[in-house]
């Protein structure tokens, strides 16, 4: 799923809630509402999805939400959440995109600087974004890896912020943490020695127990280097290859952990 950023008037949820509350007590207000009453709104950056999460069809580049709502309660706050509701013209399903807006200025600033506000996707419902979930064992092994990997995913989704250019580098950085912590787990007594080695040296010298992990880590490093260098030595490969290799390394590590656990079971 890719997103395109645009500015869109978002209704203040607090004022909408008050209006609906008063409507519930006063049926005449429903009619009033039908005449398109404008609730207070604020133009904020929202994220337009490129595909329908329900049927997978590519959405028109002209698509806009039916309605977008923000949760600004205090004009002094610098961060808020926006929910945008859409209808897919292909499958007629309704879906929502949730994004955060972070700004250096407060929301009541006269010249609210949306250009410098950062807008990040949080989720798309009824379907989650295709983010990888890592097992607790992997987080225990390398919490830095999991954290950086998730940051890389956010950068990848954030095409509109120009961050996608750095997501390849971020995946490589995640790999560095994973390899480092895997090696230290295997050779805890050599931690200070390991920390002086480059990523390639760590892979070569300390990943000695699994040739698949070694190969995947080595190749992911090469592709990751392409993301940081001016000349791409493997133009037929991209960031999806790096992601796949990292995920397979994680899967192999998990298998080894489960096997090690199984081996502790003694015959009764
Ligand atoms: Zn659809």
PDB file of N, CA and C in Angstrom, residues 150-159 162-167 170:
ATOM      1  N   UNK A 150      10.768  -1.720  12.151  1.00  0.00           N
ATOM      2  CA  UNK A 150       9.454  -1.065  12.108  1.00  0.00           C
ATOM      3  C   UNK A 150       9.572   0.377  11.619  1.00  0.00           C
ATOM      4  N   UNK A 151      10.661   1.023  11.999  1.00  0.00           N
ATOM      5  CA  UNK A 151      10.896   2.382  11.497  1.00  0.00           C
ATOM      6  C   UNK A 151      11.091   2.364   9.982  1.00  0.00           C
ATOM      7  N   UNK A 152      11.811   1.324   9.500  1.00  0.00           N
ATOM      8  CA  UNK A 152      12.046   1.189   8.059  1.00  0.00           C
ATOM      9  C   UNK A 152      10.716   0.990   7.328  1.00  0.00           C
ATOM     10  N   UNK A 153       9.830   0.182   7.929  1.00  0.00           N
ATOM     11  CA  UNK A 153       8.506  -0.033   7.320  1.00  0.00           C
ATOM     12  C   UNK A 153       7.731   1.272   7.234  1.00  0.00           C
ATOM     13  N   UNK A 154       7.794   2.055   8.303  1.00  0.00           N
ATOM     14  CA  UNK A 154       7.069   3.336   8.302  1.00  0.00           C
ATOM     15  C   UNK A 154       7.639   4.245   7.219  1.00  0.00           C
ATOM     16  N   UNK A 155       8.971   4.245   7.093  1.00  0.00           N
ATOM     17  CA  UNK A 155       9.617   5.070   6.060  1.00  0.00           C
ATOM     18  C   UNK A 155       9.176   4.602   4.678  1.00  0.00           C
ATOM     19  N   UNK A 156       9.041   3.287   4.523  1.00  0.00           N
ATOM     20  CA  UNK A 156       8.656   2.738   3.222  1.00  0.00           C
ATOM     21  C   UNK A 156       7.231   3.165   2.855  1.00  0.00           C
ATOM     22  N   UNK A 157       6.342   3.163   3.848  1.00  0.00           N
ATOM     23  CA  UNK A 157       4.952   3.562   3.593  1.00  0.00           C
ATOM     24  C   UNK A 157       4.829   5.062   3.356  1.00  0.00           C
ATOM     25  N   UNK A 158       5.798   5.802   3.887  1.00  0.00           N
ATOM     26  CA  UNK A 158       5.670   7.258   3.884  1.00  0.00           C
ATOM     27  C   UNK A 158       6.249   7.868   2.615  1.00  0.00           C
ATOM     28  N   UNK A 159       5.781   7.420   1.479  1.00  0.00           N
ATOM     29  CA  UNK A 159       6.288   7.883   0.193  1.00  0.00           C
ATOM     30  C   UNK A 159       6.209   9.412   0.083  1.00  0.00           C
ATOM     31  N   UNK A 162       9.023  11.607   1.319  1.00  0.00           N
ATOM     32  CA  UNK A 162      10.358  11.428   0.756  1.00  0.00           C
ATOM     33  C   UNK A 162      11.219  10.486   1.573  1.00  0.00           C
ATOM     34  N   UNK A 163      10.585   9.805   2.534  1.00  0.00           N
ATOM     35  CA  UNK A 163      11.362   8.921   3.397  1.00  0.00           C
ATOM     36  C   UNK A 163      11.623   7.568   2.754  1.00  0.00           C
ATOM     37  N   UNK A 164      10.876   7.273   1.683  1.00  0.00           N
ATOM     38  CA  UNK A 164      11.054   5.952   1.074  1.00  0.00           C
ATOM     39  C   UNK A 164      12.442   5.779   0.487  1.00  0.00           C
ATOM     40  N   UNK A 165      13.099   6.900   0.202  1.00  0.00           N
ATOM     41  CA  UNK A 165      14.460   6.828  -0.322  1.00  0.00           C
ATOM     42  C   UNK A 165      15.412   6.239   0.704  1.00  0.00           C
ATOM     43  N   UNK A 166      15.098   6.446   1.967  1.00  0.00           N
ATOM     44  CA  UNK A 166      16.019   5.973   2.994  1.00  0.00           C
ATOM     45  C   UNK A 166      15.598   4.632   3.588  1.00  0.00           C
ATOM     46  N   UNK A 167      14.452   4.070   3.134  1.00  0.00           N
ATOM     47  CA  UNK A 167      13.997   2.850   3.796  1.00  0.00           C
ATOM     48  C   UNK A 167      14.941   1.683   3.535  1.00  0.00           C
ATOM     49  N   UNK A 170      17.533   1.901   5.972  1.00  0.00           N
ATOM     50  CA  UNK A 170      17.007   1.573   7.294  1.00  0.00           C
ATOM     51  C   UNK A 170      16.898   0.052   7.476  1.00  0.00           C
TER      52      UNK A 170
END
